[in-house]
mmCIF file of C-alpha atoms in Angstrom:
data_model
loop_
_atom_site.group_PDB
_atom_site.id
_atom_site.type_symbol
_atom_site.label_atom_id
_atom_site.label_comp_id
_atom_site.label_asym_id
_atom_site.label_seq_id
_atom_site.Cartn_x
_atom_site.Cartn_y
_atom_site.Cartn_z
ATOM 1 C CA ILE A 1 -32.044 -70.751 -0.094
ATOM 2 C CA PRO A 2 -34.639 -68.945 -2.216
ATOM 3 C CA ILE A 3 -33.388 -66.443 -4.781
ATOM 4 C CA GLY A 4 -35.033 -64.286 -7.459
ATOM 5 C CA THR A 5 -38.788 -64.776 -7.700
ATOM 6 C CA ALA A 6 -38.873 -67.299 -4.857
ATOM 7 C CA ALA A 7 -37.164 -64.768 -2.576
ATOM 8 C CA GLY A 8 -39.672 -62.018 -3.420
ATOM 9 C CA CYS A 9 -37.200 -59.932 -5.413
ATOM 10 C CA ILE A 10 -39.571 -59.150 -8.287
ATOM 11 C CA LYS A 11 -41.848 -56.112 -8.086
ATOM 12 C CA ALA A 12 -45.353 -57.440 -8.570
ATOM 13 C CA SER A 13 -46.623 -54.400 -10.455
ATOM 14 C CA THR A 14 -43.837 -53.984 -13.022
ATOM 15 C CA GLY A 15 -41.774 -57.164 -12.973
ATOM 16 C CA TYR A 16 -38.702 -55.008 -12.310
ATOM 17 C CA SER A 17 -36.142 -56.971 -10.320
ATOM 18 C CA PHE A 18 -32.625 -56.221 -11.521
ATOM 19 C CA VAL A 19 -31.278 -54.293 -8.515
ATOM 20 C CA ARG A 20 -33.287 -56.298 -5.977
ATOM 21 C CA ASN A 21 -31.813 -59.528 -7.394
ATOM 22 C CA ILE A 22 -28.240 -58.212 -7.257
ATOM 23 C CA GLU A 23 -28.589 -56.941 -3.687
ATOM 24 C CA HIS A 24 -30.282 -60.119 -2.493
ATOM 25 C CA THR A 25 -27.659 -62.319 -4.192
ATOM 26 C CA ASN A 26 -24.869 -60.341 -2.516
ATOM 27 C CA LYS A 27 -26.551 -60.865 0.853
ATOM 28 C CA VAL A 28 -26.884 -64.603 0.183
ATOM 29 C CA ILE A 29 -23.174 -64.744 -0.711
ATOM 30 C CA GLY A 30 -22.400 -62.929 2.545
ATOM 31 C CA TYR A 31 -24.529 -65.436 4.428
ATOM 32 C CA LEU A 32 -22.780 -68.393 2.775
ATOM 33 C CA GLN A 33 -19.420 -66.877 3.704
ATOM 34 C CA GLY A 34 -20.618 -66.500 7.302
ATOM 35 C CA ASN A 35 -20.641 -62.692 7.243
ATOM 36 C CA ASN A 36 -24.337 -62.061 7.866
ATOM 37 C CA ARG A 37 -27.746 -63.611 8.485
ATOM 38 C CA LEU A 38 -29.875 -65.207 5.810
ATOM 39 C CA PRO A 39 -31.538 -62.288 3.998
ATOM 40 C CA ARG A 40 -35.287 -61.748 3.843
ATOM 41 C CA MET A 41 -37.059 -59.194 1.724
ATOM 42 C CA ALA A 42 -38.188 -56.426 4.073
ATOM 43 C CA TYR A 43 -41.552 -54.729 3.623
ATOM 44 C CA SER A 44 -41.274 -51.112 2.505
ATOM 45 C CA ARG A 45 -43.378 -48.244 1.250
ATOM 46 C CA PHE A 46 -42.531 -49.417 -2.271
ATOM 47 C CA ASP A 47 -44.533 -52.595 -1.654
ATOM 48 C CA PHE A 48 -47.443 -50.356 -0.726
ATOM 49 C CA TYR A 49 -47.011 -48.410 -3.982
ATOM 50 C CA ASP A 50 -46.987 -51.708 -5.879
ATOM 51 C CA LYS A 51 -50.261 -52.751 -4.259
ATOM 52 C CA LEU A 52 -51.852 -49.460 -5.313
ATOM 53 C CA LEU A 53 -50.715 -49.878 -8.899
ATOM 54 C CA LEU A 54 -51.867 -53.508 -8.953
ATOM 55 C CA TRP A 55 -55.322 -52.384 -7.780
ATOM 56 C CA ILE A 56 -55.410 -49.824 -10.592
ATOM 57 C CA ILE A 57 -54.304 -52.437 -13.148
ATOM 58 C CA GLU A 58 -57.067 -54.746 -12.002
ATOM 59 C CA ASN A 59 -59.874 -52.214 -11.524
ATOM 60 C CA GLU A 60 -59.025 -49.189 -13.695
ATOM 61 C CA LYS A 61 -57.403 -50.819 -16.725
ATOM 62 C CA HIS A 62 -58.158 -47.822 -18.930
ATOM 63 C CA GLU A 63 -55.897 -45.628 -16.723
ATOM 64 C CA VAL A 64 -52.740 -47.748 -16.921
ATOM 65 C CA LYS A 65 -51.490 -46.455 -20.279
ATOM 66 C CA LYS A 66 -52.111 -42.870 -19.152
ATOM 67 C CA ILE A 67 -50.185 -43.463 -15.901
ATOM 68 C CA PHE A 68 -47.115 -44.824 -17.678
ATOM 69 C CA ASN A 69 -47.242 -42.164 -20.399
ATOM 70 C CA LEU A 70 -47.319 -39.413 -17.755
ATOM 71 C CA LEU A 71 -44.654 -41.136 -15.680
ATOM 72 C CA PHE A 72 -42.176 -41.188 -18.566
ATOM 73 C CA LYS A 73 -43.232 -37.827 -19.996
ATOM 74 C CA ASN A 74 -42.919 -35.881 -16.735
ATOM 75 C CA ASN A 75 -39.966 -37.576 -15.024
ATOM 76 C CA SER A 76 -36.378 -38.183 -16.017
ATOM 77 C CA ILE A 77 -35.278 -41.723 -16.747
ATOM 78 C CA ARG A 78 -32.749 -41.337 -13.921
ATOM 79 C CA ASN A 79 -35.510 -40.551 -11.402
ATOM 80 C CA ILE A 80 -37.711 -43.373 -12.674
ATOM 81 C CA LEU A 81 -34.874 -45.887 -12.357
ATOM 82 C CA MET A 82 -33.995 -44.608 -8.887
ATOM 83 C CA PHE A 83 -37.657 -45.083 -7.946
ATOM 84 C CA LEU A 84 -37.754 -48.603 -9.408
ATOM 85 C CA ASP A 85 -34.496 -49.377 -7.589
ATOM 86 C CA GLU A 86 -36.166 -48.135 -4.377
ATOM 87 C CA ARG A 87 -33.473 -45.518 -3.852
ATOM 88 C CA THR A 88 -35.671 -42.420 -3.724
ATOM 89 C CA SER A 89 -36.620 -40.502 -0.624
ATOM 90 C CA ILE A 90 -40.260 -40.133 0.309
ATOM 91 C CA PHE A 91 -40.079 -36.531 -0.964
ATOM 92 C CA GLN A 92 -38.791 -37.689 -4.351
ATOM 93 C CA ASP A 93 -41.636 -40.228 -4.419
ATOM 94 C CA MET A 94 -44.127 -37.421 -3.806
ATOM 95 C CA ARG A 95 -42.675 -35.431 -6.711
ATOM 96 C CA ILE A 96 -43.142 -38.426 -8.996
ATOM 97 C CA PHE A 97 -46.692 -39.078 -7.765
ATOM 98 C CA TYR A 98 -47.538 -35.406 -8.304
ATOM 99 C CA THR A 99 -47.033 -35.971 -12.042
ATOM 100 C CA LEU A 100 -49.547 -38.850 -12.143
ATOM 101 C CA PRO A 101 -53.380 -38.816 -12.217
ATOM 102 C CA LYS A 102 -54.236 -38.045 -8.609
ATOM 103 C CA LEU A 103 -57.889 -39.069 -8.786
ATOM 104 C CA THR A 104 -56.965 -42.547 -10.013
ATOM 105 C CA PHE A 105 -54.575 -43.132 -7.122
ATOM 106 C CA LEU A 106 -56.970 -41.618 -4.586
ATOM 107 C CA THR A 107 -59.684 -43.957 -5.861
ATOM 108 C CA ALA A 108 -57.343 -46.921 -5.443
ATOM 109 C CA LEU A 109 -56.443 -45.703 -1.985
ATOM 110 C CA SER A 110 -60.013 -45.239 -0.829
ATOM 111 C CA SER A 111 -61.426 -48.335 -2.540
ATOM 112 C CA SER A 112 -59.093 -51.004 -1.379
ATOM 113 C CA PHE A 113 -56.834 -49.829 1.370
ATOM 114 C CA PRO A 114 -58.671 -48.047 4.224
ATOM 115 C CA LYS A 115 -57.669 -50.574 6.878
ATOM 116 C CA TYR A 116 -54.304 -51.206 5.285
ATOM 117 C CA ILE A 117 -53.237 -47.555 5.119
ATOM 118 C CA PHE A 118 -53.686 -46.959 8.782
ATOM 119 C CA SER A 119 -52.061 -50.162 9.952
ATOM 120 C CA LEU A 120 -49.202 -49.575 12.355
ATOM 121 C CA ASN A 121 -46.614 -51.072 9.997
ATOM 122 C CA VAL A 122 -47.382 -48.626 7.209
ATOM 123 C CA LEU A 123 -47.443 -45.654 9.578
ATOM 124 C CA LYS A 124 -44.156 -46.776 11.115
ATOM 125 C CA ILE A 125 -42.507 -47.119 7.690
ATOM 126 C CA ILE A 126 -43.722 -43.681 6.590
ATOM 127 C CA TYR A 127 -42.582 -42.124 9.892
ATOM 128 C CA LEU A 128 -39.105 -43.667 9.610
ATOM 129 C CA ASP A 129 -38.789 -42.578 5.966
ATOM 130 C CA LEU A 130 -39.802 -39.010 6.831
ATOM 131 C CA LYS A 131 -37.411 -38.969 9.778
ATOM 132 C CA GLN A 132 -34.553 -40.217 7.587
ATOM 133 C CA ALA A 133 -35.346 -37.617 4.914
ATOM 134 C CA TYR A 134 -35.455 -34.836 7.523
ATOM 135 C CA ILE A 135 -32.096 -35.875 8.987
ATOM 136 C CA ALA A 136 -30.587 -35.976 5.485
ATOM 137 C CA TYR A 137 -32.001 -32.491 4.834
ATOM 138 C CA LEU A 138 -30.465 -31.166 8.057
ATOM 139 C CA ASN A 139 -27.126 -32.780 7.293
ATOM 140 C CA LYS A 140 -27.170 -31.367 3.766
ATOM 141 C CA GLY A 141 -27.628 -27.887 5.250
ATOM 142 C CA LYS A 142 -24.684 -28.424 7.594
ATOM 143 C CA VAL A 143 -22.487 -29.635 4.764
ATOM 144 C CA GLY A 144 -23.422 -26.500 2.817
ATOM 145 C CA GLU A 145 -22.475 -24.280 5.759
ATOM 146 C CA ILE A 146 -19.144 -26.066 6.157
ATOM 147 C CA GLN A 147 -18.450 -25.683 2.431
ATOM 148 C CA LYS A 148 -19.189 -21.916 2.637
ATOM 149 C CA THR A 149 -16.856 -21.548 5.615
ATOM 150 C CA ILE A 150 -14.052 -23.399 3.834
ATOM 151 C CA ALA A 151 -14.543 -21.292 0.687
ATOM 152 C CA GLU A 152 -14.263 -18.065 2.675
#
């Protein structure tokens, strides 16, 4: 049973793997105990983000320091760690990306990913993430209304 690097738990762009390793190990334990299926790393929008950053690292080396400086200057450590742990919503991701050099990322997007961006898998992932975020937003509003009613 592959674990760690062999299981694809390490983010290619940053080497960050702590939370991915813990979650994957817990799933392997569950599998060994007969509680679930053998885990596989699922593709997500975060893999897409990694591919963009890897393109920038390879082709726009002079921008990498600027990207990380802006990332840590304009975002809280909590938000950065949530992002690295892949626990942010697509809207939180957009807020983080807004603080980074847009032209650099647009260049990466247009230079290396035209076919990739519009593949059905990527569109499906983005759609499902937006749908989940919208449902969470609606539920948050309902919780707020219930809290107001209880307070009154």
